[in-house]
Structures are given as C-alpha cells and as structure tokens.
C-alpha cells in the first residue's frame, strides 16, 4: 500500500510539500517529523486500477 504524506506549514497548516511512499517508509518519516516537531497529514494514495 502507498501513502501520500503532506508536510504542513506551521503557521496556517497548508501543505508545503507532498510525497508518496510505500508503507514501510511511513514510520521513518513520522519519527523524523516528530523529532523536529513537524506536522504531517497522511492519507492512502490514489492507486490506479490494475
């Protein structure tokens, strides 16, 4: 499964950066963001039908 991770602006909460990663990478990104107090929005990424 893939997830879209948006880094949010500290002032107004708008998305400033977006990336799509696999499930194995989510934990690392969340831990890294938590260590510097960065806000994230994570949601399942749209995947094309196979």
mmCIF file with all atom_site columns, N, CA and C in Angstrom:
data_model
loop_
_atom_site.group_PDB
_atom_site.id
_atom_site.type_symbol
_atom_site.label_atom_id
_atom_site.label_alt_id
_atom_site.label_comp_id
_atom_site.label_asym_id
_atom_site.label_entity_id
_atom_site.label_seq_id
_atom_site.pdbx_PDB_ins_code
_atom_site.Cartn_x
_atom_site.Cartn_y
_atom_site.Cartn_z
_atom_site.occupancy
_atom_site.B_iso_or_equiv
_atom_site.pdbx_formal_charge
_atom_site.auth_seq_id
_atom_site.auth_comp_id
_atom_site.auth_asym_id
_atom_site.auth_atom_id
_atom_site.pdbx_PDB_model_num
ATOM 1   N N  . UNK A 1 1  ? 0.849  -1.177 0.000   1.00 0.00 ? 1  UNK A N  1
ATOM 2   C CA . UNK A 1 1  ? 0.000  0.000  0.000   1.00 0.00 ? 1  UNK A CA 1
ATOM 3   C C  . UNK A 1 1  ? 0.890  1.234  0.000   1.00 0.00 ? 1  UNK A C  1
ATOM 4   N N  . UNK A 1 2  ? 0.423  2.297  -0.663  1.00 0.00 ? 2  UNK A N  1
ATOM 5   C CA . UNK A 1 2  ? 1.179  3.539  -0.739  1.00 0.00 ? 2  UNK A CA 1
ATOM 6   C C  . UNK A 1 2  ? 0.410  4.649  -0.029  1.00 0.00 ? 2  UNK A C  1
ATOM 7   N N  . UNK A 1 3  ? 1.154  5.588  0.543   1.00 0.00 ? 3  UNK A N  1
ATOM 8   C CA . UNK A 1 3  ? 0.558  6.687  1.283   1.00 0.00 ? 3  UNK A CA 1
ATOM 9   C C  . UNK A 1 3  ? 1.080  8.015  0.772   1.00 0.00 ? 3  UNK A C  1
ATOM 10  N N  . UNK A 1 4  ? 0.204  9.009  0.772   1.00 0.00 ? 4  UNK A N  1
ATOM 11  C CA . UNK A 1 4  ? 0.593  10.376 0.443   1.00 0.00 ? 4  UNK A CA 1
ATOM 12  C C  . UNK A 1 4  ? 0.852  11.094 1.755   1.00 0.00 ? 4  UNK A C  1
ATOM 13  N N  . UNK A 1 5  ? 2.028  11.686 1.877   1.00 0.00 ? 5  UNK A N  1
ATOM 14  C CA . UNK A 1 5  ? 2.396  12.407 3.094   1.00 0.00 ? 5  UNK A CA 1
ATOM 15  C C  . UNK A 1 5  ? 2.600  13.867 2.728   1.00 0.00 ? 5  UNK A C  1
ATOM 16  N N  . UNK A 1 6  ? 1.852  14.733 3.399   1.00 0.00 ? 6  UNK A N  1
ATOM 17  C CA . UNK A 1 6  ? 1.973  16.163 3.163   1.00 0.00 ? 6  UNK A CA 1
ATOM 18  C C  . UNK A 1 6  ? 2.576  16.815 4.399   1.00 0.00 ? 6  UNK A C  1
ATOM 19  N N  . UNK A 1 7  ? 3.625  17.570 4.206   1.00 0.00 ? 7  UNK A N  1
ATOM 20  C CA . UNK A 1 7  ? 4.206  18.346 5.297   1.00 0.00 ? 7  UNK A CA 1
ATOM 21  C C  . UNK A 1 7  ? 3.416  19.648 5.366   1.00 0.00 ? 7  UNK A C  1
ATOM 22  N N  . UNK A 1 8  ? 3.009  20.016 6.573   1.00 0.00 ? 8  UNK A N  1
ATOM 23  C CA . UNK A 1 8  ? 2.134  21.168 6.743   1.00 0.00 ? 8  UNK A CA 1
ATOM 24  C C  . UNK A 1 8  ? 2.891  22.374 7.277   1.00 0.00 ? 8  UNK A C  1
ATOM 25  N N  . UNK A 1 9  ? 2.497  23.551 6.802   1.00 0.00 ? 9  UNK A N  1
ATOM 26  C CA . UNK A 1 9  ? 3.066  24.811 7.266   1.00 0.00 ? 9  UNK A CA 1
ATOM 27  C C  . UNK A 1 9  ? 2.722  25.006 8.740   1.00 0.00 ? 9  UNK A C  1
ATOM 28  N N  . UNK A 1 10 ? 3.690  25.470 9.522   1.00 0.00 ? 10 UNK A N  1
ATOM 29  C CA . UNK A 1 10 ? 3.476  25.667 10.956  1.00 0.00 ? 10 UNK A CA 1
ATOM 30  C C  . UNK A 1 10 ? 2.491  26.794 11.259  1.00 0.00 ? 10 UNK A C  1
ATOM 31  N N  . UNK A 1 11 ? 2.391  27.764 10.378  1.00 0.00 ? 11 UNK A N  1
ATOM 32  C CA . UNK A 1 11 ? 1.551  28.928 10.638  1.00 0.00 ? 11 UNK A CA 1
ATOM 33  C C  . UNK A 1 11 ? 0.093  28.681 10.276  1.00 0.00 ? 11 UNK A C  1
ATOM 34  N N  . UNK A 1 12 ? -0.156 28.284 9.016   1.00 0.00 ? 12 UNK A N  1
ATOM 35  C CA . UNK A 1 12 ? -1.550 28.164 8.598   1.00 0.00 ? 12 UNK A CA 1
ATOM 36  C C  . UNK A 1 12 ? -2.004 26.754 8.248   1.00 0.00 ? 12 UNK A C  1
ATOM 37  N N  . UNK A 1 13 ? -1.111 25.780 8.331   1.00 0.00 ? 13 UNK A N  1
ATOM 38  C CA . UNK A 1 13 ? -1.492 24.389 8.114   1.00 0.00 ? 13 UNK A CA 1
ATOM 39  C C  . UNK A 1 13 ? -1.644 23.972 6.669   1.00 0.00 ? 13 UNK A C  1
ATOM 40  N N  . UNK A 1 14 ? -1.258 24.831 5.724   1.00 0.00 ? 14 UNK A N  1
ATOM 41  C CA . UNK A 1 14 ? -1.346 24.444 4.316   1.00 0.00 ? 14 UNK A CA 1
ATOM 42  C C  . UNK A 1 14 ? -0.210 23.492 3.967   1.00 0.00 ? 14 UNK A C  1
ATOM 43  N N  . UNK A 1 15 ? -0.464 22.642 2.989   1.00 0.00 ? 15 UNK A N  1
ATOM 44  C CA . UNK A 1 15 ? 0.554  21.675 2.548   1.00 0.00 ? 15 UNK A CA 1
ATOM 45  C C  . UNK A 1 15 ? 1.674  22.414 1.821   1.00 0.00 ? 15 UNK A C  1
ATOM 46  N N  . UNK A 1 16 ? 2.911  22.173 2.242   1.00 0.00 ? 16 UNK A N  1
ATOM 47  C CA . UNK A 1 16 ? 4.054  22.819 1.604   1.00 0.00 ? 16 UNK A CA 1
ATOM 48  C C  . UNK A 1 16 ? 4.894  21.826 0.805   1.00 0.00 ? 16 UNK A C  1
ATOM 49  N N  . UNK A 1 17 ? 4.700  20.533 1.045   1.00 0.00 ? 17 UNK A N  1
ATOM 50  C CA . UNK A 1 17 ? 5.473  19.509 0.361   1.00 0.00 ? 17 UNK A CA 1
ATOM 51  C C  . UNK A 1 17 ? 4.665  18.221 0.388   1.00 0.00 ? 17 UNK A C  1
ATOM 52  N N  . UNK A 1 18 ? 4.635  17.506 -0.714  1.00 0.00 ? 18 UNK A N  1
ATOM 53  C CA . UNK A 1 18 ? 3.881  16.256 -0.799  1.00 0.00 ? 18 UNK A CA 1
ATOM 54  C C  . UNK A 1 18 ? 4.766  15.175 -1.395  1.00 0.00 ? 18 UNK A C  1
ATOM 55  N N  . UNK A 1 19 ? 4.673  13.983 -0.808  1.00 0.00 ? 19 UNK A N  1
ATOM 56  C CA . UNK A 1 19 ? 5.403  12.842 -1.353  1.00 0.00 ? 19 UNK A CA 1
ATOM 57  C C  . UNK A 1 19 ? 4.543  11.593 -1.204  1.00 0.00 ? 19 UNK A C  1
ATOM 58  N N  . UNK A 1 20 ? 4.762  10.625 -2.071  1.00 0.00 ? 20 UNK A N  1
ATOM 59  C CA . UNK A 1 20 ? 4.053  9.343  -1.994  1.00 0.00 ? 20 UNK A CA 1
ATOM 60  C C  . UNK A 1 20 ? 5.093  8.279  -1.698  1.00 0.00 ? 20 UNK A C  1
ATOM 61  N N  . UNK A 1 21 ? 4.844  7.502  -0.638  1.00 0.00 ? 21 UNK A N  1
ATOM 62  C CA . UNK A 1 21 ? 5.798  6.483  -0.201  1.00 0.00 ? 21 UNK A CA 1
ATOM 63  C C  . UNK A 1 21 ? 5.088  5.173  0.054   1.00 0.00 ? 21 UNK A C  1
ATOM 64  N N  . UNK A 1 22 ? 5.882  4.099  0.128   1.00 0.00 ? 22 UNK A N  1
ATOM 65  C CA . UNK A 1 22 ? 5.306  2.801  0.476   1.00 0.00 ? 22 UNK A CA 1
ATOM 66  C C  . UNK A 1 22 ? 5.125  2.726  1.992   1.00 0.00 ? 22 UNK A C  1
ATOM 67  N N  . UNK A 1 23 ? 4.362  1.758  2.424   1.00 0.00 ? 23 UNK A N  1
ATOM 68  C CA . UNK A 1 23 ? 4.023  1.633  3.843   1.00 0.00 ? 23 UNK A CA 1
ATOM 69  C C  . UNK A 1 23 ? 5.259  1.488  4.728   1.00 0.00 ? 23 UNK A C  1
ATOM 70  N N  . UNK A 1 24 ? 6.286  0.838  4.229   1.00 0.00 ? 24 UNK A N  1
ATOM 71  C CA . UNK A 1 24 ? 7.491  0.625  5.030   1.00 0.00 ? 24 UNK A CA 1
ATOM 72  C C  . UNK A 1 24 ? 8.207  1.933  5.353   1.00 0.00 ? 24 UNK A C  1
ATOM 73  N N  . UNK A 1 25 ? 8.026  2.951  4.547   1.00 0.00 ? 25 UNK A N  1
ATOM 74  C CA . UNK A 1 25 ? 8.718  4.225  4.751   1.00 0.00 ? 25 UNK A CA 1
ATOM 75  C C  . UNK A 1 25 ? 7.961  5.182  5.673   1.00 0.00 ? 25 UNK A C  1
ATOM 76  N N  . UNK A 1 26 ? 6.689  4.951  5.891   1.00 0.00 ? 26 UNK A N  1
ATOM 77  C CA . UNK A 1 26 ? 5.869  5.872  6.676   1.00 0.00 ? 26 UNK A CA 1
ATOM 78  C C  . UNK A 1 26 ? 6.412  6.038  8.089   1.00 0.00 ? 26 UNK A C  1
ATOM 79  N N  . UNK A 1 27 ? 6.742  4.961  8.758   1.00 0.00 ? 27 UNK A N  1
ATOM 80  C CA . UNK A 1 27 ? 7.207  5.031  10.138  1.00 0.00 ? 27 UNK A CA 1
ATOM 81  C C  . UNK A 1 27 ? 8.456  5.904  10.255  1.00 0.00 ? 27 UNK A C  1
ATOM 82  N N  . UNK A 1 28 ? 9.393  5.739  9.358   1.00 0.00 ? 28 UNK A N  1
ATOM 83  C CA . UNK A 1 28 ? 10.629 6.530  9.395   1.00 0.00 ? 28 UNK A CA 1
ATOM 84  C C  . UNK A 1 28 ? 10.322 8.026  9.228   1.00 0.00 ? 28 UNK A C  1
ATOM 85  N N  . UNK A 1 29 ? 9.461  8.357  8.292   1.00 0.00 ? 29 UNK A N  1
ATOM 86  C CA . UNK A 1 29 ? 9.119  9.758  8.041   1.00 0.00 ? 29 UNK A CA 1
ATOM 87  C C  . UNK A 1 29 ? 8.390  10.360 9.239   1.00 0.00 ? 29 UNK A C  1
ATOM 88  N N  . UNK A 1 30 ? 7.492  9.611  9.838   1.00 0.00 ? 30 UNK A N  1
ATOM 89  C CA . UNK A 1 30 ? 6.758  10.098 11.011  1.00 0.00 ? 30 UNK A CA 1
ATOM 90  C C  . UNK A 1 30 ? 7.715  10.332 12.182  1.00 0.00 ? 30 UNK A C  1
ATOM 91  N N  . UNK A 1 31 ? 8.637  9.409  12.424  1.00 0.00 ? 31 UNK A N  1
ATOM 92  C CA . UNK A 1 31 ? 9.593  9.579  13.510  1.00 0.00 ? 31 UNK A CA 1
ATOM 93  C C  . UNK A 1 31 ? 10.486 10.790 13.274  1.00 0.00 ? 31 UNK A C  1
ATOM 94  N N  . UNK A 1 32 ? 10.920 10.975 12.047  1.00 0.00 ? 32 UNK A N  1
ATOM 95  C CA . UNK A 1 32 ? 11.766 12.119 11.708  1.00 0.00 ? 32 UNK A CA 1
ATOM 96  C C  . UNK A 1 32 ? 11.004 13.432 11.925  1.00 0.00 ? 32 UNK A C  1
ATOM 97  N N  . UNK A 1 33 ? 9.763  13.490 11.480  1.00 0.00 ? 33 UNK A N  1
ATOM 98  C CA . UNK A 1 33 ? 8.952  14.697 11.654  1.00 0.00 ? 33 UNK A CA 1
ATOM 99  C C  . UNK A 1 33 ? 8.688  14.969 13.136  1.00 0.00 ? 33 UNK A C  1
ATOM 100 N N  . UNK A 1 34 ? 8.419  13.929 13.901  1.00 0.00 ? 34 UNK A N  1
ATOM 101 C CA . UNK A 1 34 ? 8.157  14.098 15.329  1.00 0.00 ? 34 UNK A CA 1
ATOM 102 C C  . UNK A 1 34 ? 9.380  14.639 16.063  1.00 0.00 ? 34 UNK A C  1
ATOM 103 N N  . UNK A 1 35 ? 10.555 14.235 15.634  1.00 0.00 ? 35 UNK A N  1
ATOM 104 C CA . UNK A 1 35 ? 11.770 14.681 16.320  1.00 0.00 ? 35 UNK A CA 1
ATOM 105 C C  . UNK A 1 35 ? 12.024 16.176 16.148  1.00 0.00 ? 35 UNK A C  1
ATOM 106 N N  . UNK A 1 36 ? 11.470 16.782 15.093  1.00 0.00 ? 36 UNK A N  1
ATOM 107 C CA . UNK A 1 36 ? 11.657 18.219 14.899  1.00 0.00 ? 36 UNK A CA 1
ATOM 108 C C  . UNK A 1 36 ? 10.350 19.003 15.049  1.00 0.00 ? 36 UNK A C  1
ATOM 109 N N  . UNK A 1 37 ? 9.289  18.321 15.460  1.00 0.00 ? 37 UNK A N  1
ATOM 110 C CA . UNK A 1 37 ? 8.013  18.989 15.702  1.00 0.00 ? 37 UNK A CA 1
ATOM 111 C C  . UNK A 1 37 ? 7.272  19.392 14.442  1.00 0.00 ? 37 UNK A C  1
ATOM 112 N N  . UNK A 1 38 ? 7.497  18.666 13.371  1.00 0.00 ? 38 UNK A N  1
ATOM 113 C CA . UNK A 1 38 ? 6.847  18.982 12.100  1.00 0.00 ? 38 UNK A CA 1
ATOM 114 C C  . UNK A 1 38 ? 5.482  18.306 12.023  1.00 0.00 ? 38 UNK A C  1
ATOM 115 N N  . UNK A 1 39 ? 4.514  19.019 11.460  1.00 0.00 ? 39 UNK A N  1
ATOM 116 C CA . UNK A 1 39 ? 3.161  18.480 11.303  1.00 0.00 ? 39 UNK A CA 1
ATOM 117 C C  . UNK A 1 39 ? 3.022  17.800 9.948   1.00 0.00 ? 39 UNK A C  1
ATOM 118 N N  . UNK A 1 40 ? 2.347  16.644 9.948   1.00 0.00 ? 40 UNK A N  1
ATOM 119 C CA . UNK A 1 40 ? 2.120  15.876 8.726   1.00 0.00 ? 40 UNK A CA 1
ATOM 120 C C  . UNK A 1 40 ? 0.648  15.562 8.565   1.00 0.00 ? 40 UNK A C  1
ATOM 121 N N  . UNK A 1 41 ? 0.254  15.350 7.329   1.00 0.00 ? 41 UNK A N  1
ATOM 122 C CA . UNK A 1 41 ? -1.067 14.807 7.017   1.00 0.00 ? 41 UNK A CA 1
ATOM 123 C C  . UNK A 1 41 ? -0.798 13.585 6.161   1.00 0.00 ? 41 UNK A C  1
ATOM 124 N N  . UNK A 1 42 ? -1.291 12.442 6.605   1.00 0.00 ? 42 UNK A N  1
ATOM 125 C CA . UNK A 1 42 ? -1.034 11.182 5.899   1.00 0.00 ? 42 UNK A CA 1
ATOM 126 C C  . UNK A 1 42 ? -2.367 10.570 5.497   1.00 0.00 ? 42 UNK A C  1
ATOM 127 N N  . UNK A 1 43 ? -2.423 10.157 4.230   1.00 0.00 ? 43 UNK A N  1
ATOM 128 C CA . UNK A 1 43 ? -3.645 9.503  3.736   1.00 0.00 ? 43 UNK A CA 1
ATOM 129 C C  . UNK A 1 43 ? -3.253 8.463  2.696   1.00 0.00 ? 43 UNK A C  1
ATOM 130 N N  . UNK A 1 44 ? -4.112 7.473  2.475   1.00 0.00 ? 44 UNK A N  1
ATOM 131 C CA . UNK A 1 44 ? -3.812 6.494  1.433   1.00 0.00 ? 44 UNK A CA 1
ATOM 132 C C  . UNK A 1 44 ? -3.699 7.196  0.085   1.00 0.00 ? 44 UNK A C  1
ATOM 133 N N  . UNK A 1 45 ? -2.724 6.809  -0.699  1.00 0.00 ? 45 UNK A N  1
ATOM 134 C CA . UNK A 1 45 ? -2.532 7.406  -2.025  1.00 0.00 ? 45 UNK A CA 1
ATOM 135 C C  . UNK A 1 45 ? -3.502 6.779  -3.006  1.00 0.00 ? 45 UNK A C  1
ATOM 136 N N  . UNK A 1 46 ? -3.949 7.580  -3.947  1.00 0.00 ? 46 UNK A N  1
ATOM 137 C CA . UNK A 1 46 ? -4.783 7.043  -5.027  1.00 0.00 ? 46 UNK A CA 1
ATOM 138 C C  . UNK A 1 46 ? -3.931 6.098  -5.852  1.00 0.00 ? 46 UNK A C  1
ATOM 139 N N  . UNK A 1 47 ? -4.453 4.924  -6.083  1.00 0.00 ? 47 UNK A N  1
ATOM 140 C CA . UNK A 1 47 ? -3.725 3.961  -6.897  1.00 0.00 ? 47 UNK A CA 1
ATOM 141 C C  . UNK A 1 47 ? -4.560 3.625  -8.113  1.00 0.00 ? 47 UNK A C  1
ATOM 142 N N  . UNK A 1 48 ? -3.949 3.595  -9.279  1.00 0.00 ? 48 UNK A N  1
ATOM 143 C CA . UNK A 1 48 ? -4.707 3.254  -10.476 1.00 0.00 ? 48 UNK A CA 1
ATOM 144 C C  . UNK A 1 48 ? -5.189 1.807  -10.453 1.00 0.00 ? 48 UNK A C  1
ATOM 145 N N  . UNK A 1 49 ? -6.334 1.564  -11.047 1.00 0.00 ? 49 UNK A N  1
ATOM 146 C CA . UNK A 1 49 ? -6.872 0.194  -11.111 1.00 0.00 ? 49 UNK A CA 1
ATOM 147 C C  . UNK A 1 49 ? -5.967 -0.667 -11.984 1.00 0.00 ? 49 UNK A C  1
ATOM 148 N N  . UNK A 1 50 ? -5.749 -1.904 -11.562 1.00 0.00 ? 50 UNK A N  1
ATOM 149 C CA . UNK A 1 50 ? -4.890 -2.804 -12.339 1.00 0.00 ? 50 UNK A CA 1
ATOM 150 C C  . UNK A 1 50 ? -5.715 -3.645 -13.273 1.00 0.00 ? 50 UNK A C  1
#
